[in-house]
XYZ file of C-alpha atoms in Angstrom:
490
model
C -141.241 -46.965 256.579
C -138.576 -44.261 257.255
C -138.017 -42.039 259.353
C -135.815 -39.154 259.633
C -133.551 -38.179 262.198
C -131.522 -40.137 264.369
C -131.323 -39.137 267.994
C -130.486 -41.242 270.812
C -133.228 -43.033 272.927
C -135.141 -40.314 274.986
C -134.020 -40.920 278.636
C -137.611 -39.280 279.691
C -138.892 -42.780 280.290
C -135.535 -44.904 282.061
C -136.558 -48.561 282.237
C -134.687 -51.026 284.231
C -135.150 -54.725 284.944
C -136.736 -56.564 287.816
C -135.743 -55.523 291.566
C -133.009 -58.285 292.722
C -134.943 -60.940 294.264
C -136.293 -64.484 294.095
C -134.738 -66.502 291.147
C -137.655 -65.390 288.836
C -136.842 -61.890 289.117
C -133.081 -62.581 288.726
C -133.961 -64.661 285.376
C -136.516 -62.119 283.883
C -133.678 -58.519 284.839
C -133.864 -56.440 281.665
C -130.661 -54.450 280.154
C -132.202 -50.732 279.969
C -131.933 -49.310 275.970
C -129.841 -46.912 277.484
C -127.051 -48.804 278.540
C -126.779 -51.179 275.609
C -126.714 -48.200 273.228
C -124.091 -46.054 275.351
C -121.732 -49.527 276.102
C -121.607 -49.538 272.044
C -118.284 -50.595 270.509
C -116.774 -50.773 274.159
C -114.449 -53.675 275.273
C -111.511 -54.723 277.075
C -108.138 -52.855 275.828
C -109.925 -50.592 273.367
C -113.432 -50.443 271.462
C -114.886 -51.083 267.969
C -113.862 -48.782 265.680
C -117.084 -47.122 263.458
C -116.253 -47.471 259.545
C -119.123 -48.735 257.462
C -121.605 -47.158 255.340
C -125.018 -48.058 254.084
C -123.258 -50.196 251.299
C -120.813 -52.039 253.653
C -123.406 -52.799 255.356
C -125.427 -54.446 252.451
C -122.574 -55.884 251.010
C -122.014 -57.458 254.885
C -125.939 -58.853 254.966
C -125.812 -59.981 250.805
C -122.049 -61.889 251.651
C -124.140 -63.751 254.504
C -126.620 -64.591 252.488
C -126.251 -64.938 249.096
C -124.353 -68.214 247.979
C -125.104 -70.693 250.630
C -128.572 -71.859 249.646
C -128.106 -71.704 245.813
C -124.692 -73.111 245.140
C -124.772 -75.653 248.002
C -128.614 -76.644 249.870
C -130.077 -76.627 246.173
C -129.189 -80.104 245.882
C -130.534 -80.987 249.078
C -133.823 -79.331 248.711
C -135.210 -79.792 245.085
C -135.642 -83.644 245.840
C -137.846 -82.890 248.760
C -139.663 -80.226 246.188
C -139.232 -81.045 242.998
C -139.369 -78.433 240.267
C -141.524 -76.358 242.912
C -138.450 -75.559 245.036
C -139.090 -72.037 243.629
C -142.600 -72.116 245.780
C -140.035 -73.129 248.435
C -137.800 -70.289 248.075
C -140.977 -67.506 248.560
C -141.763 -69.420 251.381
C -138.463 -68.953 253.117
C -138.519 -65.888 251.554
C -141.529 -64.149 253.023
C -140.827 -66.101 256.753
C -137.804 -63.865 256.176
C -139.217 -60.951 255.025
C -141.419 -60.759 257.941
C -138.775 -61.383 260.485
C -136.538 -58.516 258.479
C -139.250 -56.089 259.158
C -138.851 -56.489 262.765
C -134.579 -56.381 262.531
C -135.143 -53.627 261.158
C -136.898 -52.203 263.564
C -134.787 -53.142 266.387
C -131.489 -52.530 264.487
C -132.647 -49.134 264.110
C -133.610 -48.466 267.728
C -130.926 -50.429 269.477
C -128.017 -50.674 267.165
C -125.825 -52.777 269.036
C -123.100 -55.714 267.848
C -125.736 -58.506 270.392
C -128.622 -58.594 267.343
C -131.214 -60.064 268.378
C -129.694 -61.019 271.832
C -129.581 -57.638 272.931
C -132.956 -56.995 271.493
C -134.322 -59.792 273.936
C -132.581 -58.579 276.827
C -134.005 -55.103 276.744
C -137.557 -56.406 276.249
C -137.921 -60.264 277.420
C -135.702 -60.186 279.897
C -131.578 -62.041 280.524
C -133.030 -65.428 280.719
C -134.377 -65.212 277.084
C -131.557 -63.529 275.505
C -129.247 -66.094 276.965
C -131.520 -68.772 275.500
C -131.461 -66.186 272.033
C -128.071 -65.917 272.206
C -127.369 -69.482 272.414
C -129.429 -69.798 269.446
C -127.517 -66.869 267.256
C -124.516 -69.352 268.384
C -125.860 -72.281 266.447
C -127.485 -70.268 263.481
C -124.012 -68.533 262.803
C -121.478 -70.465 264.445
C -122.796 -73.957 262.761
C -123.601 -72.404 259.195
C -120.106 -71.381 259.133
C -119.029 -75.302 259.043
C -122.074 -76.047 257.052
C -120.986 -73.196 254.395
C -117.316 -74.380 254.496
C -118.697 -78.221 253.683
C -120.198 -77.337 250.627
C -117.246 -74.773 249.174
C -114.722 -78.317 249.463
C -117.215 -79.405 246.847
C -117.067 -76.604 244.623
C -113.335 -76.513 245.106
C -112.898 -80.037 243.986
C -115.114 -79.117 240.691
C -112.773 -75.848 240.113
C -109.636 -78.158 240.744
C -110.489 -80.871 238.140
C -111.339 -78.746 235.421
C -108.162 -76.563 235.618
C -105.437 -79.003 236.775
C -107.099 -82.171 236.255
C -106.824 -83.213 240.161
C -108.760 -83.396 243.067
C -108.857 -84.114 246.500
C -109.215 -87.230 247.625
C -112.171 -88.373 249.390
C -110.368 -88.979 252.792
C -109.682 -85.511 252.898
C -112.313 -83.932 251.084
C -115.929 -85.619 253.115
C -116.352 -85.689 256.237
C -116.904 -88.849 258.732
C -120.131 -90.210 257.187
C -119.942 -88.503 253.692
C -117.326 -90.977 252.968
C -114.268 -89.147 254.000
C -111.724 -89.218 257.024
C -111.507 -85.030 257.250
C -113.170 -82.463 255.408
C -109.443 -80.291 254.684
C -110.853 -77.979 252.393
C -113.898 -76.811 254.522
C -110.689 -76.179 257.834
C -109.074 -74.117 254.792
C -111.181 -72.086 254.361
C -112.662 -70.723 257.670
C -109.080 -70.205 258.521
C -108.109 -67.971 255.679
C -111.049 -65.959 257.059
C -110.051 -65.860 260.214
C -106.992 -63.924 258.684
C -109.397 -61.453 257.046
C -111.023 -60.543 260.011
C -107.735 -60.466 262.369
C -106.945 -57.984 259.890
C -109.862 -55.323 260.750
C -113.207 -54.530 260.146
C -113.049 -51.801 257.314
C -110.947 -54.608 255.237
C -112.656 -57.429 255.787
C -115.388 -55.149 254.633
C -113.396 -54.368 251.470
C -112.157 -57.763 250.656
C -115.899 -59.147 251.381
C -117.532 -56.651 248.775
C -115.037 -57.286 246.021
C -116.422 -61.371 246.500
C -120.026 -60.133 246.434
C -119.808 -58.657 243.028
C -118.071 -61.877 242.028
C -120.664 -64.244 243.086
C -123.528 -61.991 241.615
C -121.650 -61.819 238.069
C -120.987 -65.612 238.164
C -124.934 -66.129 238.843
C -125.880 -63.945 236.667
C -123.731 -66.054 234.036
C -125.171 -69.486 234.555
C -128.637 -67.488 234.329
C -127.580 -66.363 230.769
C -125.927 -70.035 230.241
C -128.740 -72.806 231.502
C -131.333 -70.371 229.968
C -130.258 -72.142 226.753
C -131.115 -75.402 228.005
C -134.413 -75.411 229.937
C -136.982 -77.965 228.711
C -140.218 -77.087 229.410
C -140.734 -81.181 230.720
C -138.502 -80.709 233.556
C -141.062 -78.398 235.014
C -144.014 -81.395 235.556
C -145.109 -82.229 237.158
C -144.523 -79.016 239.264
C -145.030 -80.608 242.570
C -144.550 -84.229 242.855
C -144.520 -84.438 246.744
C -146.964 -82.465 247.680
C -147.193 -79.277 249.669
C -145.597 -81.126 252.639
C -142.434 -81.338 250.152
C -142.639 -77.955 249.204
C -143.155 -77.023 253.396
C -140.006 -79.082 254.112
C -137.488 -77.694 251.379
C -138.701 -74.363 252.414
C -137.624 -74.920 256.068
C -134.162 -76.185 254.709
C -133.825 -73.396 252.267
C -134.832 -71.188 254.723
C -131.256 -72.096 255.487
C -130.496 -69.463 252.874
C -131.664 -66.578 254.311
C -130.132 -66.180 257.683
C -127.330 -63.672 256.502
C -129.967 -60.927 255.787
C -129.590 -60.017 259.533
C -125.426 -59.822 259.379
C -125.653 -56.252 259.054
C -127.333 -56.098 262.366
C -124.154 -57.700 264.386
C -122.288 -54.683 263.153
C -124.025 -52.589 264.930
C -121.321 -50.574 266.584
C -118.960 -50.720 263.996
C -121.328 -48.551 261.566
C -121.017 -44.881 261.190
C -124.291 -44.182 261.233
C -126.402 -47.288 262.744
C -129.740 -45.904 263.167
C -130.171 -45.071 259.940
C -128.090 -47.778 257.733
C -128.985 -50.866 259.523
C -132.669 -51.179 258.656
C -131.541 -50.087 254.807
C -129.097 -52.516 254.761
C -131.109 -55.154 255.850
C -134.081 -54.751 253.938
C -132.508 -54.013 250.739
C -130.192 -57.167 251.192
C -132.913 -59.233 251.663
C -134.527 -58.014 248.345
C -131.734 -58.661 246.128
C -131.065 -62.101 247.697
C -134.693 -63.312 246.935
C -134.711 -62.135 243.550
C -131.205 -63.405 242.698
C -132.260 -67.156 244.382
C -135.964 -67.269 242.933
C -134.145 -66.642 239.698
C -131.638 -69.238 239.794
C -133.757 -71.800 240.892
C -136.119 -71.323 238.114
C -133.466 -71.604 235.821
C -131.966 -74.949 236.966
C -134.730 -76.765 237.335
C -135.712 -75.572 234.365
C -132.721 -77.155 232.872
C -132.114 -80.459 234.772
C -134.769 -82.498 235.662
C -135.370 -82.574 239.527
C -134.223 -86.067 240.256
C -130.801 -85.724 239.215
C -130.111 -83.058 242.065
C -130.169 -86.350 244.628
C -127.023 -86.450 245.799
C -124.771 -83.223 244.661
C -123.722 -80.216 246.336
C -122.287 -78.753 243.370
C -125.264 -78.453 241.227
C -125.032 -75.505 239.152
C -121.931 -76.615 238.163
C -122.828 -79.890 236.726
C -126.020 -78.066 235.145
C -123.432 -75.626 233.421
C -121.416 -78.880 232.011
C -124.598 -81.068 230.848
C -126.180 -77.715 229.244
C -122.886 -76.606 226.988
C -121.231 -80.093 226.687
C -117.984 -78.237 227.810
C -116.719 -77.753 231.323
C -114.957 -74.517 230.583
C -118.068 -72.912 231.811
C -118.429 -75.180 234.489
C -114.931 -74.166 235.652
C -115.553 -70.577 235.388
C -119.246 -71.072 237.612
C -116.875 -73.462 239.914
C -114.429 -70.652 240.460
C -117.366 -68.270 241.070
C -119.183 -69.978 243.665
C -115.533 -70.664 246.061
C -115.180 -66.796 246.091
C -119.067 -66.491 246.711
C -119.113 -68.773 249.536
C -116.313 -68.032 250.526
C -117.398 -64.345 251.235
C -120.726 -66.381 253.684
C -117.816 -68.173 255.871
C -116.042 -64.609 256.117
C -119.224 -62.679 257.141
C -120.781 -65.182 258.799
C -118.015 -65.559 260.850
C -117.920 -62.019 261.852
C -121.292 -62.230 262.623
C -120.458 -65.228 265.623
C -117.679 -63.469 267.183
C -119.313 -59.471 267.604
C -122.257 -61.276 268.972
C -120.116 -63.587 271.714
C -118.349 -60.131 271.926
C -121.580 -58.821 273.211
C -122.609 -61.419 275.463
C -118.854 -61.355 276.862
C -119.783 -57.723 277.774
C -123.025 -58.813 279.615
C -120.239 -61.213 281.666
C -122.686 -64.392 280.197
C -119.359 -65.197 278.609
C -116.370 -65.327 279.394
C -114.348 -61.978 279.274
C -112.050 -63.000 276.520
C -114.215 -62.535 273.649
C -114.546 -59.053 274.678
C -111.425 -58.061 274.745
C -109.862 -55.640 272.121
C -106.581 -55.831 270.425
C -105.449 -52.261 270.597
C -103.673 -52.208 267.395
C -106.032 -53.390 264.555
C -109.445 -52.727 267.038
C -110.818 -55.822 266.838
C -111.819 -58.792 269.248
C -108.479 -61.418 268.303
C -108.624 -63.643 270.619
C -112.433 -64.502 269.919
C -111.683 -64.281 266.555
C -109.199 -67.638 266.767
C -111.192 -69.699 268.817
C -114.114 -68.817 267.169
C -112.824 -70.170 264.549
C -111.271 -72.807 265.595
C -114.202 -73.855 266.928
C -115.941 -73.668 263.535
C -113.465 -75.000 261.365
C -113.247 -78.463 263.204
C -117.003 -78.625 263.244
C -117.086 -78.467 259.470
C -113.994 -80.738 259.109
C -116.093 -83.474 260.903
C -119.798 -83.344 260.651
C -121.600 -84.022 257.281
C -123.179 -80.466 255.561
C -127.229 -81.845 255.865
C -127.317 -82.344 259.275
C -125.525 -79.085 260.014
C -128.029 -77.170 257.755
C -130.877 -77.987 259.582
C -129.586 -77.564 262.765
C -128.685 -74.027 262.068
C -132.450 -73.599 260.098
C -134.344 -74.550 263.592
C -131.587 -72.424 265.968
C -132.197 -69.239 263.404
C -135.903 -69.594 263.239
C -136.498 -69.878 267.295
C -134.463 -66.650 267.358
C -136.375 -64.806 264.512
C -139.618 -65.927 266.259
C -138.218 -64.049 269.537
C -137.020 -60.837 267.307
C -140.649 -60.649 266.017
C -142.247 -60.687 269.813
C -139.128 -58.008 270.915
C -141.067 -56.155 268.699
C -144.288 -55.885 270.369
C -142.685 -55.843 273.347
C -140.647 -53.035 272.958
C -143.394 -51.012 271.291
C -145.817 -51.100 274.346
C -142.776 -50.635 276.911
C -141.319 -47.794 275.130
C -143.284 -46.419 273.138
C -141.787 -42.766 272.851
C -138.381 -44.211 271.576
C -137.796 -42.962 268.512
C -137.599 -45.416 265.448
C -135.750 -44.578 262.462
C -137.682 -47.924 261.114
C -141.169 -49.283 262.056
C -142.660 -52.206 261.215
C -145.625 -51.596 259.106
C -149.032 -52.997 260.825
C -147.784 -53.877 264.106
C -148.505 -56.175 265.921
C -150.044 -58.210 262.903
C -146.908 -58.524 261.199
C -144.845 -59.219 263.496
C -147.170 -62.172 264.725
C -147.309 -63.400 261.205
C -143.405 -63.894 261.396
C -143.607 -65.342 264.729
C -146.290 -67.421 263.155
C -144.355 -68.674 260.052
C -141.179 -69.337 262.295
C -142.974 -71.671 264.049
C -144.137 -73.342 261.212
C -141.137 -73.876 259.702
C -139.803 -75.502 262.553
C -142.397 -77.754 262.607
C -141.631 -78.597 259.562
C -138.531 -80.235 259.994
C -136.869 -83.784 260.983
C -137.340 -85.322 264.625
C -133.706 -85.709 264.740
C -133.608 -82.012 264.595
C -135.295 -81.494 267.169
C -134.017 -83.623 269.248
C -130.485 -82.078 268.133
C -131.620 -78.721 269.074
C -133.397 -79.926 272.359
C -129.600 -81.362 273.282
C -128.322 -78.065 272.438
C -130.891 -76.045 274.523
C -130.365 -78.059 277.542
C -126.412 -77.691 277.317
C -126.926 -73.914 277.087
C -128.919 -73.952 280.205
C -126.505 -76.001 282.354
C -123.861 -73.414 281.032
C -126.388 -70.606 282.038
C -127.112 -70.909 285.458
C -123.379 -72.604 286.091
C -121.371 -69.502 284.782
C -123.759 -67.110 282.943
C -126.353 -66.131 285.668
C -123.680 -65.650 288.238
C -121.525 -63.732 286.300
C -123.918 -61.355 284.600
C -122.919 -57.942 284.774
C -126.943 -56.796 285.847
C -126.491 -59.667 288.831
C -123.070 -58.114 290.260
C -124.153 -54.625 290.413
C -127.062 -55.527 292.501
C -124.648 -57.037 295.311
C-alpha cells in the first residue's frame, strides 16, 4: 500500500555498523540508510544525472522483463511441463510477486542504483551484500549473454524470410550448440553498449519505443495462433507431473528477473521514493498477464512435444498456424526489437549496480567513475559489456539460463529477509511502500525462493557453488580491504 509523502530517512535514530574489531565484526559492518541515500548518483568526475519518471521507469522494469522467457526459454520449458507450462508461469509468477513486494519496499526507502546489494548492506551487514552483489552479477550480467543467445535465433528466422539467407551455423551457435561463435548474440550487446554510452534519458527513450513494439507483436500472434488452437494439444495437461511443472517454473522463473530493473535506477529517477515501488509493481503485472497469455495460446496451438529443441517458437507456431511465413517474419522482426530492448536494460541494470559496489571500494574504482560529458559510468559500460558479449558468443543459452535463475533467486530470498530486518531496526523510517502482512509475506518469498532453487539441476548448483567460492576469494583478497566502511575506521 501507498503512502504519501516522500521525505528523507529521519536521522532521529543514526545506525551504524559493527565497532572495528575481530574479523566477524569487520564482515557483519553495516552502511547506515543515511549515507547510501545522501552518496546517491555520486561518482568519480561527475554524478548520475536524475531524468526518469514513473513511466521510464516501467518501461525500464517491462524492457527487462518482458521478451526473454516467452520468445526464447518457452522452448526450453514446455517439454519439462507440457501444456501446463501456464501452471509454471503463476508459479514463477507469484515467487516474483512476493519478492516484488519487498523491492518495493526497499526501493522506496533506500532508492539507491546497488538494488538489492545496498539493501543487504544496510540491514545484513558488507559480508552479505558482497555475497548479494555477486549474485545481482550473475542474474544480470549472465542473462545478458543468455538474452543475446536466443535473439541470434530470432534473427536468423527474420533473415530467411526477408532475404532468403541466414547465418551459418559456425557463426550463429555457440561451442556445443553446434557452432564455432555465436556473432549475432556479440552484435547485439554491443549495439547496446552504444545506447547506453549515449545517456540515460535516451537509452530510456530508445528502450520504450522497443517496449511498445514487443507488446504489439505479442499481442499479434495472440490474435494469430488463436485461430489455430486445438483443444487436444491441451491433454493431457500435465504429463510429467508436478515435479515438471516445479522445474519449468524455476527455469521460467528466468523470465521474471527484469521486474526489479527499475530498482538499479535508483538515483537516476526524479522522484525515487515514490516511482520505484509503482514501477515495479505495475511492471510485474503487465508482464504476468502478457506471458500467462501467450503461453496459453501456443500450447494451445502446437502440441507440447514439438517445442523440444527451438528457441524460436512463436515463430514457427505463427508459420504452421497460417501456412505462410509472412506472419512469421513480421513476429520474427518483433521479438529482435523485444529482446533486444532485455540486453539494453539488462545491461544497464549490471553496470549502475558494479557502479555502486565501485563506490563501496568492493570494486574497483573504475566502474564508478563518471564521464563528465554524457553523465554516465563509460568505462564500466565497455567492459561490462565486453564482458557479456563474449560470454554469450561462447556458452550455450540453457546452461546460462539457469545459472542466472539460481544467482537471482538467492538474491530475492535475501531482499525478502532485508525486509524484516530493516523493519525491526528502523522502524520509524518512513516508507512510501510497505509490504502488506509483514513478516508473513516476506517469509513466503523467502520460502518460494528456496524452493525454486531446489528445484533445479545438480550441475547448477555446482555452477553456482564455483561461482560463490570465486566471489569470496575476490572478497577478502581486494573487496574487504578496500571497503570504504574498513578505511575510515583506520
Amino acid at each position: 500500500m501507498l503512502e504519501h509523502g516522500t521525505a528523507p530517512p529521519t536521522p532521529q535514530r543514526p545506525e551504524s555498523g559493527p565497532p572495528a574489531g575481530g574479523l566477524g565484526a569487520r564482515l557483519m559492518r553495516r552502511k547506515p540508510v543515511e549515507r547510501l541515500v545522501a552518496e546517491g548518483g555520486q561518482g568519480a568526475g561527475g554524478s548520475l544525472r536524475r531524468s526518469m519518471g514513473v513511466w521510464q521507469l516501467t518501461m525500464i522494469s517491462i524492457g527487462a522483463t518482458l521478451g526473454t522467457g516467452i520468445f526464447v526459454v518457452l522452448g526450453e520449458a514446455v517439454p519439462d511441463a507440457g501444456p501446463a507450462v501456464i501452471v509454471s508461469f503463476v508459479i514463477a509468477g507469484l515467487t516474483a510477486l512476493f519478492s516484488a513486494l519487498s523491492y518495493a519496499e526497499l526501493a522506496g526507502t533506500i532508492p539507491v542504483s546497488g538494488s538489492s546489494y545496498s539493501y543487504a548492506y544496510a540491514t545484513m551487514g558488507e559480508l552479505v551484500a558482497w555475497v548479494c552483489g555477486w549474485c545481482l552479477i550473475l542474474e544480470y550480467g549472465v542473462s545478458v549473454a543468455a538474452v543475446a543467445v536466443g535473439w541470434g535465433q530470432y534473427l536468423n528466422e527474420l533473415l530467411d524470410g526477408t532475404l532468403g539467407i541466414t547465418i551459418p551455423d559456425a557463426l550463429a551457435a555457440p561451442p556445443g550448440d553446434g557452432g564455432v561463435f555465436n556473432l549475432p548474440a556479440l552484435l547485439v550487446v554491443l549495439l547496446s553498449m552504444a545506447f547506453l554510452l549515449g545517456g540515460a534519458k535516451e537509452s530510456a527513450r530508445a528502450n520504450a519505443i522497443m517496449v511498445g513494439v514487443k507488446i504489439a507483436a505479442l499481442i499479434l500472434f495472440c490474435a494469430v495462433a488463436f485461430t489455430g488452437i486445438r483443444a487436444g494439444n491441451y491433454t493431457p495437461f500435465m504429463p510429467l507431473g508436478m515435479a515438471g511443472v516445479s522445474a519449468a517454473g524455476a527455469t521460467l522463473f528466468f523470465s521474471y528477473i527484469g521486474f526489479d530493473a527499475a530498482s538499479t535506477a535508483g538515483e537516476e529517477a526524479k522522484n525515487p521514493q515514490r516511482d520505484l515501488p509503482r514501477a515495479i509493481m505495475l511492471s510485474l503485472v503487465i508482464v504476468t498477464a502478457l506471458y500467462c497469455l501467450v503461453a496459453a495460446v501456443a500450447v494451445g496451438a502446437l502440441p507440447w512435444k514439438k517445442f523440444e529443441g527451438t528457441e524460436a517458437a512463436l515463430a514457427g507456431i505463427m508459420e504452421d498456424v497460417t501456412g505462410q511465413s509472412f506472419w512469421a517474419v513480421v513476429l520474427a522482426a518483433g521479438a529482435v526489437v523485444a529482446i533486444a530492448s532485455v540486453v539494453l536494460t539488462v545491461l544497464y541494470g549490471q553496470t549502475r549496480i558494479l557502479f555502486a559496489m565501485s563506490r563501496d571500494g568492493l570494486v574497483p574504482p573504475v566502474f564508478s567513475k563518471i564521464h563528465p560529458g554524457t553523465q554516465v559510468p563509460r568505462a564500466n559500460t565497455v567492459i561490462v559489456s565486453l564482458f557479456c558479449g563474449v560470454l554469450a558468443a561462447a556458452i550455450p543459452l540453457g546452461q546460462l539460463a539457469d545459472a542466472t535463475s539460481i544467482g537471482t533467486l538467492f538474491a530475492f530470498a535475501l531482499v525478502n529477509i532485508a525486509v524484516i530486518v530493516l523493519r525491526r531496526r528502523r522502524p520509524d523510517m518512513p516508507r512510501t511502500f510497505r509490504v502488506p502482512l509483514s513478516p508473513l509475506f516476506p517469509l513466503i518469498g523467502f520460502g518460494l525462493c528456496l524452493w525454486m532453487m531446489n528445484s533445479l539441476e545438480m550441475v547448477t548448483w555446482v555452477v553456482f557453488g564455483v561461482w560463490m567460492a570465486v566471489g569470496l576469494v575476490l572478497y577478502f583478497a581486494y573487496g574487504m580491504r578496500r571497503s570504504r566502511l574498513a578505511t575510515a575506521e583506520k
